[in-house]
Protein backbone atom coordinates (compact mmCIF):
# COMPACT_ATOMS: atom_id res chain seq x y z
CA UNK A 1 0.00 0.00 0.00
CA UNK A 2 1.19 3.64 -0.43
CA UNK A 3 3.54 4.77 2.33
CA UNK A 4 4.82 1.27 2.99
CA UNK A 5 8.44 0.07 2.61
CA UNK A 6 8.69 1.12 -1.05
CA UNK A 7 7.15 4.59 -0.33
CA UNK A 8 4.36 4.03 -2.82
CA UNK A 9 3.95 3.69 -6.57
CA UNK A 10 6.57 5.31 -8.72
CA UNK A 11 9.12 5.50 -5.88
CA UNK A 12 12.78 4.92 -6.59
CA UNK A 13 15.18 2.55 -4.91
CA UNK A 14 18.75 3.74 -4.45
CA UNK A 15 22.09 2.13 -3.77
CA UNK A 16 25.62 3.34 -3.23
CA UNK A 17 28.20 1.70 -5.47
CA UNK A 18 31.84 1.84 -4.43
CA UNK A 19 33.78 2.96 -7.49
CA UNK A 20 37.11 3.51 -5.77
CA UNK A 21 38.81 2.65 -2.52
CA UNK A 22 39.04 -0.36 -0.24
CA UNK A 23 35.50 -1.53 -1.03
CA UNK A 24 35.58 -0.93 -4.79
CA UNK A 25 33.03 -3.11 -6.56
CA UNK A 26 30.72 -3.35 -3.55
CA UNK A 27 27.11 -2.18 -3.50
CA UNK A 28 25.19 -0.93 -0.47
CA UNK A 29 21.40 -0.73 -0.90
CA UNK A 30 19.62 2.19 0.76
CA UNK A 31 16.45 1.06 2.45
CA UNK A 32 13.52 3.50 2.15
CA UNK A 33 12.74 5.47 5.31
CA UNK A 34 15.94 4.35 7.00
CA UNK A 35 18.94 6.26 8.29
CA UNK A 36 22.31 4.80 7.37
CA UNK A 37 25.17 5.87 9.62
CA UNK A 38 28.61 5.54 8.02
CA UNK A 39 31.81 5.30 9.99
CA UNK A 40 34.61 3.22 11.42
CA UNK A 41 32.74 1.97 14.49
CA UNK A 42 31.81 -1.70 14.20
CA UNK A 43 28.22 -1.19 15.40
CA UNK A 44 27.19 1.13 12.52
CA UNK A 45 25.17 0.39 9.40
CA UNK A 46 28.01 0.96 6.90
CA UNK A 47 31.38 0.17 8.41
CA UNK A 48 34.41 1.56 6.55
CA UNK A 49 37.52 0.31 8.29
CA UNK A 50 40.22 2.88 7.54
CA UNK A 51 42.07 5.58 9.44
CA UNK A 52 40.68 8.54 7.47
CA UNK A 53 37.10 7.63 8.40
CA UNK A 54 35.78 8.86 11.75
CA UNK A 55 33.98 6.54 14.19
CA UNK A 56 30.71 8.21 13.18
CA UNK A 57 31.42 9.96 9.91
CA UNK A 58 28.20 10.68 8.02
CA UNK A 59 24.49 9.92 7.90
CA UNK A 60 22.55 9.09 4.73
CA UNK A 61 18.76 8.95 4.49
CA UNK A 62 16.48 7.88 1.63
CA UNK A 63 12.84 8.93 1.81
CA UNK A 64 10.15 10.00 -0.69
CA UNK A 65 12.53 9.81 -3.66
CA UNK A 66 15.03 12.03 -1.89
CA UNK A 67 18.48 11.05 -0.64
CA UNK A 68 20.27 13.31 1.80
CA UNK A 69 23.70 13.16 3.37
CA UNK A 70 24.92 14.86 6.54
CA UNK A 71 28.45 15.01 7.90
CA UNK A 72 28.57 14.10 11.58
CA UNK A 73 31.51 16.30 12.51
CA UNK A 74 34.07 13.98 10.93
CA UNK A 75 37.78 14.81 11.16
CA UNK A 76 38.51 14.58 7.43
CA UNK A 77 35.16 15.71 6.05
CA UNK A 78 32.52 14.45 3.63
CA UNK A 79 32.68 15.52 -0.01
CA UNK A 80 30.03 15.51 -2.75
CA UNK A 81 31.25 16.04 -6.33
CA UNK A 82 34.44 17.59 -5.00
CA UNK A 83 32.76 20.00 -2.56
CA UNK A 84 33.04 19.63 1.18
CA UNK A 85 29.55 19.52 2.67
CA UNK A 86 27.87 19.60 6.07
CA UNK A 87 24.48 18.63 4.65
CA UNK A 88 23.37 18.10 1.05
CA UNK A 89 20.73 16.51 -1.11
CA UNK A 90 22.13 13.80 -3.37
CA UNK A 91 21.10 13.12 -6.95
CA UNK A 92 21.63 10.09 -9.13
CA UNK A 93 25.21 10.01 -10.38
CA UNK A 94 26.61 12.13 -7.54
CA UNK A 95 29.98 11.00 -6.22
CA UNK A 96 30.69 10.98 -2.49
CA UNK A 97 34.17 10.85 -0.98
CA UNK A 98 34.49 9.40 2.52
CA UNK A 99 38.04 8.56 3.54
CA UNK A 100 39.56 6.92 0.47
CA UNK A 101 36.24 5.52 -0.75
CA UNK A 102 34.39 7.13 -3.65
CA UNK A 103 30.74 6.09 -3.79
CA UNK A 104 28.28 6.77 -6.61
CA UNK A 105 24.57 7.13 -5.99
CA UNK A 106 22.54 5.09 -8.44
CA UNK A 107 18.99 3.85 -8.85
CA UNK A 108 18.31 0.12 -8.77
CA UNK A 109 15.37 -2.08 -9.66
CA UNK A 110 13.09 -2.78 -6.68
CA UNK A 111 13.66 -6.20 -5.13
CA UNK A 112 11.09 -8.67 -6.38
CA UNK A 113 8.80 -9.84 -3.59
CA UNK A 114 9.80 -13.46 -4.08
CA UNK A 115 13.41 -12.51 -3.38
CA UNK A 116 14.55 -12.19 0.21
CA UNK A 117 16.20 -8.79 0.84
CA UNK A 118 19.72 -8.82 2.21
CA UNK A 119 19.89 -8.32 5.95
CA UNK A 120 22.51 -6.15 7.65
CA UNK A 121 24.80 -9.10 8.43
CA UNK A 122 24.73 -10.24 4.80
CA UNK A 123 25.51 -6.73 3.56
CA UNK A 124 28.42 -6.44 5.99
CA UNK A 125 29.75 -9.86 5.00
CA UNK A 126 29.59 -8.89 1.32
CA UNK A 127 31.51 -5.67 1.96
CA UNK A 128 34.14 -7.51 3.99
CA UNK A 129 34.67 -9.93 1.11
CA UNK A 130 35.04 -7.01 -1.30
CA UNK A 131 37.56 -5.35 1.04
CA UNK A 132 39.54 -8.57 1.33
CA UNK A 133 39.82 -8.81 -2.46
CA UNK A 134 40.74 -5.14 -2.70
CA UNK A 135 43.43 -5.52 -0.01
CA UNK A 136 45.49 -7.43 -2.55
CA UNK A 137 45.57 -4.33 -4.77
CA UNK A 138 48.64 -2.08 -4.70
CA UNK A 139 46.62 1.08 -4.02
CA UNK A 140 43.76 1.79 -1.61
CA UNK A 141 42.35 4.38 -4.00
CA UNK A 142 41.92 3.23 -7.57
CA UNK A 143 39.31 2.77 -10.25
CA UNK A 144 38.44 3.63 -13.82
CA UNK A 145 38.24 7.14 -15.19
CA UNK A 146 35.10 6.15 -17.09
CA UNK A 147 33.52 6.10 -13.61
CA UNK A 148 35.34 9.08 -12.13
CA UNK A 149 36.63 11.52 -14.79
CA UNK A 150 40.04 13.05 -14.16
CA UNK A 151 38.69 16.60 -13.47
CA UNK A 152 36.34 15.19 -10.82
CA UNK A 153 39.17 13.19 -9.25
CA UNK A 154 41.45 16.21 -9.06
CA UNK A 155 38.72 18.35 -7.52
CA UNK A 156 38.12 15.64 -4.89
CA UNK A 157 41.84 15.41 -4.15
CA UNK A 158 42.14 19.19 -3.96
CA UNK A 159 39.32 19.75 -1.49
CA UNK A 160 40.34 16.74 0.64
CA UNK A 161 44.01 17.86 0.51
CA UNK A 162 45.37 14.53 -0.72
CA UNK A 163 49.08 14.03 -1.29
CA UNK A 164 50.49 11.48 -3.71
CA UNK A 165 50.82 10.72 -7.39
CA UNK A 166 47.71 10.16 -9.48
CA UNK A 167 48.78 7.56 -12.05
CA UNK A 168 46.52 7.09 -15.08
CA UNK A 169 47.15 4.20 -17.47
CA UNK A 170 45.60 3.32 -20.80
CA UNK A 171 46.56 0.44 -23.09
CA UNK A 172 49.24 2.62 -24.67
CA UNK A 173 50.01 5.54 -22.35
CA UNK A 174 50.78 6.46 -18.77
CA UNK A 175 50.28 9.86 -17.20
CA UNK A 176 51.12 11.17 -13.75
CA UNK A 177 49.81 14.12 -11.76
CA UNK A 178 51.76 15.01 -8.62
CA UNK A 179 49.88 16.39 -5.62
CA UNK A 180 51.05 18.01 -2.40
CA UNK A 181 48.25 18.46 0.17
CA UNK A 182 45.75 18.76 -2.66
CA UNK A 183 47.80 21.14 -4.81
CA UNK A 184 48.93 19.99 -8.25
CA UNK A 185 52.59 20.80 -8.67
CA UNK A 186 53.69 18.68 -11.62
CA UNK A 187 52.43 16.45 -14.44
CA UNK A 188 54.07 14.19 -17.02
CA UNK A 189 52.94 11.90 -19.83
CA UNK A 190 54.98 8.80 -20.69
CA UNK A 191 57.95 10.22 -18.79
CA UNK A 192 58.40 12.97 -21.41
CA UNK A 193 59.48 15.73 -19.03
CA UNK A 194 60.76 17.83 -21.91
CA UNK A 195 57.25 18.79 -23.00
CA UNK A 196 56.66 20.50 -19.66
CA UNK A 197 54.11 20.02 -16.86
CA UNK A 198 51.50 22.43 -18.24
CA UNK A 199 51.18 20.75 -21.63
CA UNK A 200 51.24 17.30 -20.02
CA UNK A 201 48.48 18.28 -17.59
CA UNK A 202 46.25 19.67 -20.35
CA UNK A 203 46.64 16.45 -22.33
CA UNK A 204 45.89 14.24 -19.34
CA UNK A 205 42.68 16.05 -18.46
CA UNK A 206 41.30 15.09 -21.86
CA UNK A 207 41.74 11.33 -21.33
CA UNK A 208 38.35 9.63 -21.07
CA UNK A 209 39.23 5.98 -20.50
CA UNK A 210 41.78 4.08 -18.50
CA UNK A 211 42.66 2.99 -14.99
CA UNK A 212 43.72 5.32 -12.17
CA UNK A 213 45.34 4.87 -8.80
CA UNK A 214 46.60 7.29 -6.18
CA UNK A 215 50.05 6.16 -5.10
CA UNK A 216 52.30 7.40 -2.31
CA UNK A 217 53.88 10.87 -2.47
CA UNK A 218 56.97 11.07 -4.66
CA UNK A 219 60.44 12.19 -3.60
CA UNK A 220 61.25 13.31 -7.16
CA UNK A 221 62.43 16.90 -7.59
CA UNK A 222 61.45 19.04 -10.57
CA UNK A 223 63.08 22.23 -11.77
CA UNK A 224 59.75 23.64 -12.95
CA UNK A 225 56.60 23.30 -10.86
CA UNK A 226 53.03 24.39 -11.53
CA UNK A 227 51.93 27.17 -9.20
CA UNK A 228 48.34 27.80 -10.29
CA UNK A 229 45.34 26.59 -8.29
CA UNK A 230 43.62 23.33 -9.20
CA UNK A 231 40.56 25.31 -10.30
CA UNK A 232 42.68 27.53 -12.52
CA UNK A 233 44.56 24.63 -14.08
CA UNK A 234 41.32 22.76 -14.79
CA UNK A 235 39.63 25.84 -16.26
CA UNK A 236 42.54 26.42 -18.64
CA UNK A 237 42.66 22.74 -19.64
CA UNK A 238 38.90 22.60 -20.24
CA UNK A 239 38.99 25.81 -22.26
CA UNK A 240 41.74 24.36 -24.45
CA UNK A 241 39.73 21.14 -24.86
CA UNK A 242 36.68 23.13 -25.95
CA UNK A 243 38.70 25.11 -28.50
CA UNK A 244 40.32 21.93 -29.78
CA UNK A 245 36.87 20.40 -30.17
CA UNK A 246 35.84 23.23 -32.48
CA UNK A 247 38.72 22.57 -34.88
CA UNK A 248 38.89 18.79 -34.36
CA UNK A 249 37.70 17.92 -37.86
CA UNK A 250 40.16 20.32 -39.47
CA UNK A 251 43.36 19.33 -37.72
CA UNK A 252 45.62 16.65 -39.20
CA UNK A 253 46.20 13.30 -37.54
CA UNK A 254 49.05 13.18 -35.02
CA UNK A 255 50.66 10.52 -37.24
CA UNK A 256 50.50 12.69 -40.37
CA UNK A 257 53.74 14.01 -41.88
CA UNK A 258 54.24 17.40 -43.50
CA UNK A 259 57.02 19.07 -45.45
CA UNK A 260 57.68 22.57 -46.71
CA UNK A 261 55.90 23.48 -49.92
CA UNK A 262 58.21 23.62 -52.92
CA UNK A 263 58.27 26.34 -53.95
CA UNK A 264 56.96 28.43 -51.04
CA UNK A 265 54.90 31.07 -52.78
CA UNK A 266 53.65 33.18 -49.83
CA UNK A 267 56.05 35.63 -48.23
CA UNK A 268 57.62 34.43 -45.00
CA UNK A 269 57.33 37.97 -43.64
CA UNK A 270 53.58 37.40 -43.43
CA UNK A 271 54.14 34.87 -40.63
CA UNK A 272 54.43 35.84 -36.98
CA UNK A 273 57.18 34.51 -34.71
CA UNK A 274 55.21 31.51 -33.40
CA UNK A 275 54.20 30.45 -36.91
CA UNK A 276 57.82 30.69 -38.08
CA UNK A 277 58.86 28.47 -35.16
CA UNK A 278 56.28 25.84 -36.18
CA UNK A 279 57.41 26.07 -39.81
CA UNK A 280 60.96 25.30 -38.68
CA UNK A 281 59.76 22.35 -36.58
CA UNK A 282 57.88 20.92 -39.58
CA UNK A 283 61.05 21.22 -41.64
CA UNK A 284 63.14 19.52 -38.93
CA UNK A 285 60.79 16.77 -37.74
CA UNK A 286 57.87 16.47 -40.23
CA UNK A 287 55.58 14.32 -38.00
CA UNK A 288 52.71 16.23 -36.37
CA UNK A 289 53.06 14.53 -32.96
CA UNK A 290 56.77 15.37 -32.82
CA UNK A 291 56.02 18.98 -33.77
CA UNK A 292 53.46 19.12 -30.93
CA UNK A 293 55.98 17.68 -28.46
CA UNK A 294 58.83 19.95 -29.53
CA UNK A 295 56.78 23.14 -29.70
CA UNK A 296 57.08 25.55 -26.78
CA UNK A 297 53.50 26.63 -27.45
CA UNK A 298 50.40 24.80 -26.19
CA UNK A 299 48.90 22.03 -28.30
CA UNK A 300 46.02 24.35 -29.23
CA UNK A 301 48.35 27.14 -30.37
CA UNK A 302 50.52 24.68 -32.27
CA UNK A 303 47.54 23.20 -34.10
CA UNK A 304 46.28 26.69 -34.94
CA UNK A 305 49.68 27.58 -36.40
CA UNK A 306 49.78 24.32 -38.38
CA UNK A 307 46.33 25.04 -39.83
CA UNK A 308 47.46 28.53 -40.87
CA UNK A 309 50.56 27.11 -42.57
CA UNK A 310 48.50 24.46 -44.40
CA UNK A 311 45.74 26.85 -45.53
CA UNK A 312 48.19 29.46 -46.80
CA UNK A 313 50.40 27.06 -48.73
CA UNK A 314 53.53 27.08 -46.57
CA UNK A 315 53.47 23.32 -45.87
CA UNK A 316 51.89 20.29 -47.49
CA UNK A 317 51.14 16.77 -46.32
CA UNK A 318 53.60 14.08 -47.31
CA UNK A 319 57.35 13.86 -47.36
Short mmCIF file of N, CA, C and O in Angstrom, two decimals, residues 104-157:
data_model
loop_
_atom_site.label_atom_id
_atom_site.label_comp_id
_atom_site.label_asym_id
_atom_site.label_seq_id
_atom_site.Cartn_x
_atom_site.Cartn_y
_atom_site.Cartn_z
N UNK A 104 29.16 6.14 -5.61
CA UNK A 104 28.28 6.77 -6.61
C UNK A 104 26.84 6.39 -6.30
O UNK A 104 26.52 5.21 -6.12
N UNK A 105 25.98 7.41 -6.24
CA UNK A 105 24.57 7.13 -5.99
C UNK A 105 23.91 6.70 -7.29
O UNK A 105 24.04 7.37 -8.32
N UNK A 106 23.20 5.60 -7.24
CA UNK A 106 22.54 5.09 -8.44
C UNK A 106 21.18 4.52 -8.07
O UNK A 106 20.91 4.18 -6.92
N UNK A 107 20.29 4.48 -9.05
CA UNK A 107 18.99 3.85 -8.85
C UNK A 107 19.10 2.37 -9.21
O UNK A 107 19.89 1.98 -10.07
N UNK A 108 18.31 1.56 -8.53
CA UNK A 108 18.31 0.12 -8.77
C UNK A 108 16.87 -0.35 -8.91
O UNK A 108 15.92 0.31 -8.46
N UNK A 109 16.71 -1.49 -9.54
CA UNK A 109 15.37 -2.08 -9.66
C UNK A 109 14.89 -2.54 -8.29
O UNK A 109 15.67 -3.11 -7.52
N UNK A 110 13.60 -2.30 -7.97
CA UNK A 110 13.09 -2.78 -6.68
C UNK A 110 13.23 -4.28 -6.55
O UNK A 110 13.09 -5.02 -7.53
N UNK A 111 13.53 -4.76 -5.36
CA UNK A 111 13.66 -6.20 -5.13
C UNK A 111 12.32 -6.88 -5.35
O UNK A 111 11.29 -6.43 -4.84
N UNK A 112 12.33 -7.93 -6.15
CA UNK A 112 11.09 -8.67 -6.38
C UNK A 112 10.63 -9.30 -5.07
O UNK A 112 11.44 -9.76 -4.26
N UNK A 113 9.32 -9.35 -4.85
CA UNK A 113 8.80 -9.84 -3.59
C UNK A 113 9.22 -11.26 -3.29
O UNK A 113 9.39 -11.65 -2.15
N UNK A 114 9.42 -12.07 -4.32
CA UNK A 114 9.80 -13.46 -4.08
C UNK A 114 11.25 -13.58 -3.63
O UNK A 114 11.67 -14.61 -3.14
N UNK A 115 12.03 -12.49 -3.81
CA UNK A 115 13.41 -12.51 -3.38
C UNK A 115 13.50 -12.00 -1.96
O UNK A 115 12.84 -11.05 -1.57
N UNK A 116 14.37 -12.61 -1.17
CA UNK A 116 14.55 -12.19 0.21
C UNK A 116 15.57 -11.06 0.25
O UNK A 116 16.70 -11.24 -0.20
N UNK A 117 15.23 -9.89 0.77
CA UNK A 117 16.20 -8.79 0.84
C UNK A 117 17.39 -9.16 1.71
O UNK A 117 17.27 -9.94 2.66
N UNK A 118 18.53 -8.60 1.40
CA UNK A 118 19.72 -8.82 2.21
C UNK A 118 19.52 -8.19 3.59
O UNK A 118 19.00 -7.09 3.72
N UNK A 119 19.92 -8.93 4.63
CA UNK A 119 19.89 -8.32 5.95
C UNK A 119 21.23 -7.63 6.22
O UNK A 119 22.16 -7.72 5.43
N UNK A 120 21.32 -6.94 7.37
CA UNK A 120 22.51 -6.15 7.65
C UNK A 120 23.76 -7.02 7.73
O UNK A 120 24.85 -6.63 7.27
N UNK A 121 23.64 -8.22 8.30
CA UNK A 121 24.80 -9.10 8.43
C UNK A 121 25.30 -9.54 7.06
O UNK A 121 26.51 -9.63 6.82
N UNK A 122 24.35 -9.81 6.15
CA UNK A 122 24.73 -10.24 4.80
C UNK A 122 25.41 -9.10 4.04
O UNK A 122 26.39 -9.32 3.32
N UNK A 123 24.89 -7.88 4.21
CA UNK A 123 25.51 -6.73 3.56
C UNK A 123 26.93 -6.53 4.08
O UNK A 123 27.88 -6.33 3.32
N UNK A 124 27.09 -6.63 5.40
CA UNK A 124 28.42 -6.44 5.99
C UNK A 124 29.38 -7.52 5.53
O UNK A 124 30.54 -7.25 5.22
N UNK A 125 28.90 -8.75 5.46
CA UNK A 125 29.75 -9.86 5.00
C UNK A 125 30.19 -9.63 3.56
O UNK A 125 31.36 -9.85 3.21
N UNK A 126 29.26 -9.16 2.72
CA UNK A 126 29.59 -8.89 1.32
C UNK A 126 30.66 -7.82 1.22
O UNK A 126 31.63 -7.94 0.46
N UNK A 127 30.53 -6.74 2.01
CA UNK A 127 31.51 -5.67 1.96
C UNK A 127 32.86 -6.12 2.48
O UNK A 127 33.91 -5.71 1.97
N UNK A 128 32.88 -6.99 3.48
CA UNK A 128 34.14 -7.51 3.99
C UNK A 128 34.85 -8.35 2.94
O UNK A 128 36.08 -8.31 2.80
N UNK A 129 34.07 -9.12 2.18
CA UNK A 129 34.67 -9.93 1.11
C UNK A 129 35.26 -9.03 0.04
O UNK A 129 36.35 -9.29 -0.48
N UNK A 130 34.53 -7.96 -0.31
CA UNK A 130 35.04 -7.01 -1.30
C UNK A 130 36.33 -6.38 -0.80
O UNK A 130 37.32 -6.26 -1.54
N UNK A 131 36.36 -5.98 0.48
CA UNK A 131 37.56 -5.35 1.04
C UNK A 131 38.73 -6.31 1.05
O UNK A 131 39.88 -5.91 0.80
N UNK A 132 38.46 -7.58 1.32
CA UNK A 132 39.54 -8.57 1.33
C UNK A 132 40.15 -8.73 -0.05
O UNK A 132 41.37 -8.83 -0.21
N UNK A 133 39.30 -8.72 -1.09
CA UNK A 133 39.82 -8.81 -2.46
C UNK A 133 40.61 -7.56 -2.79
O UNK A 133 41.68 -7.62 -3.40
N UNK A 134 40.10 -6.40 -2.37
CA UNK A 134 40.74 -5.14 -2.70
C UNK A 134 42.07 -4.99 -1.97
O UNK A 134 42.99 -4.32 -2.45
N UNK A 135 42.20 -5.63 -0.80
CA UNK A 135 43.43 -5.52 -0.01
C UNK A 135 44.63 -6.04 -0.77
O UNK A 135 45.77 -5.67 -0.50
N UNK A 136 44.39 -6.90 -1.76
CA UNK A 136 45.49 -7.43 -2.55
C UNK A 136 45.95 -6.44 -3.62
O UNK A 136 46.94 -6.65 -4.29
N UNK A 137 45.20 -5.35 -3.80
CA UNK A 137 45.57 -4.33 -4.77
C UNK A 137 46.72 -3.49 -4.22
O UNK A 137 46.92 -3.38 -3.02
N UNK A 138 47.49 -2.88 -5.11
CA UNK A 138 48.64 -2.08 -4.70
C UNK A 138 48.24 -0.71 -4.17
O UNK A 138 49.05 -0.03 -3.56
N UNK A 139 47.03 -0.27 -4.42
CA UNK A 139 46.62 1.08 -4.02
C UNK A 139 45.24 1.05 -3.38
O UNK A 139 44.33 0.41 -3.89
N UNK A 140 45.08 1.76 -2.24
CA UNK A 140 43.76 1.79 -1.61
C UNK A 140 42.76 2.65 -2.36
O UNK A 140 41.57 2.59 -2.12
N UNK A 141 43.25 3.49 -3.27
CA UNK A 141 42.35 4.38 -4.00
C UNK A 141 42.61 4.22 -5.49
O UNK A 141 43.59 4.72 -6.03
N UNK A 142 41.74 3.50 -6.14
CA UNK A 142 41.92 3.23 -7.57
C UNK A 142 40.57 2.99 -8.20
O UNK A 142 39.56 2.83 -7.53
N UNK A 143 40.55 2.99 -9.53
CA UNK A 143 39.31 2.77 -10.25
C UNK A 143 39.49 3.10 -11.71
O UNK A 143 40.62 3.17 -12.21
N UNK A 144 38.39 3.31 -12.40
CA UNK A 144 38.44 3.63 -13.82
C UNK A 144 37.96 5.05 -14.04
O UNK A 144 37.02 5.51 -13.39
N UNK A 145 38.62 5.75 -14.97
CA UNK A 145 38.24 7.14 -15.19
C UNK A 145 36.94 7.25 -15.99
O UNK A 145 36.38 8.34 -16.10
N UNK A 146 36.45 6.14 -16.53
CA UNK A 146 35.10 6.15 -17.09
C UNK A 146 34.08 6.39 -15.98
O UNK A 146 33.01 6.94 -16.20
N UNK A 147 34.41 5.93 -14.76
CA UNK A 147 33.52 6.10 -13.61
C UNK A 147 33.75 7.44 -12.92
O UNK A 147 32.80 8.11 -12.49
N UNK A 148 35.00 7.82 -12.78
CA UNK A 148 35.34 9.08 -12.13
C UNK A 148 36.28 9.85 -13.05
O UNK A 148 37.48 9.60 -13.07
N UNK A 149 35.77 10.77 -13.87
CA UNK A 149 36.63 11.52 -14.79
C UNK A 149 37.76 12.24 -14.06
O UNK A 149 37.64 12.60 -12.89
N UNK A 150 38.86 12.44 -14.76
CA UNK A 150 40.04 13.05 -14.16
C UNK A 150 39.75 14.41 -13.51
O UNK A 150 40.19 14.67 -12.39
N UNK A 151 38.99 15.33 -14.16
CA UNK A 151 38.69 16.60 -13.47
C UNK A 151 37.99 16.40 -12.14
O UNK A 151 38.30 17.10 -11.17
N UNK A 152 37.05 15.45 -12.08
CA UNK A 152 36.34 15.19 -10.82
C UNK A 152 37.30 14.65 -9.76
O UNK A 152 37.24 15.03 -8.59
N UNK A 153 38.18 13.74 -10.18
CA UNK A 153 39.17 13.19 -9.25
C UNK A 153 40.03 14.30 -8.65
O UNK A 153 40.25 14.36 -7.44
N UNK A 154 40.54 15.16 -9.52
CA UNK A 154 41.45 16.21 -9.06
C UNK A 154 40.75 17.20 -8.15
O UNK A 154 41.35 17.72 -7.20
N UNK A 155 39.47 17.47 -8.41
CA UNK A 155 38.72 18.35 -7.52
C UNK A 155 38.53 17.68 -6.15
O UNK A 155 38.65 18.34 -5.11
N UNK A 156 38.25 16.37 -6.15
CA UNK A 156 38.12 15.64 -4.89
C UNK A 156 39.43 15.67 -4.11
O UNK A 156 39.45 15.93 -2.91
N UNK A 157 40.53 15.43 -4.82
CA UNK A 157 41.84 15.41 -4.15
C UNK A 157 42.22 16.79 -3.64
O UNK A 157 42.88 16.93 -2.62
#
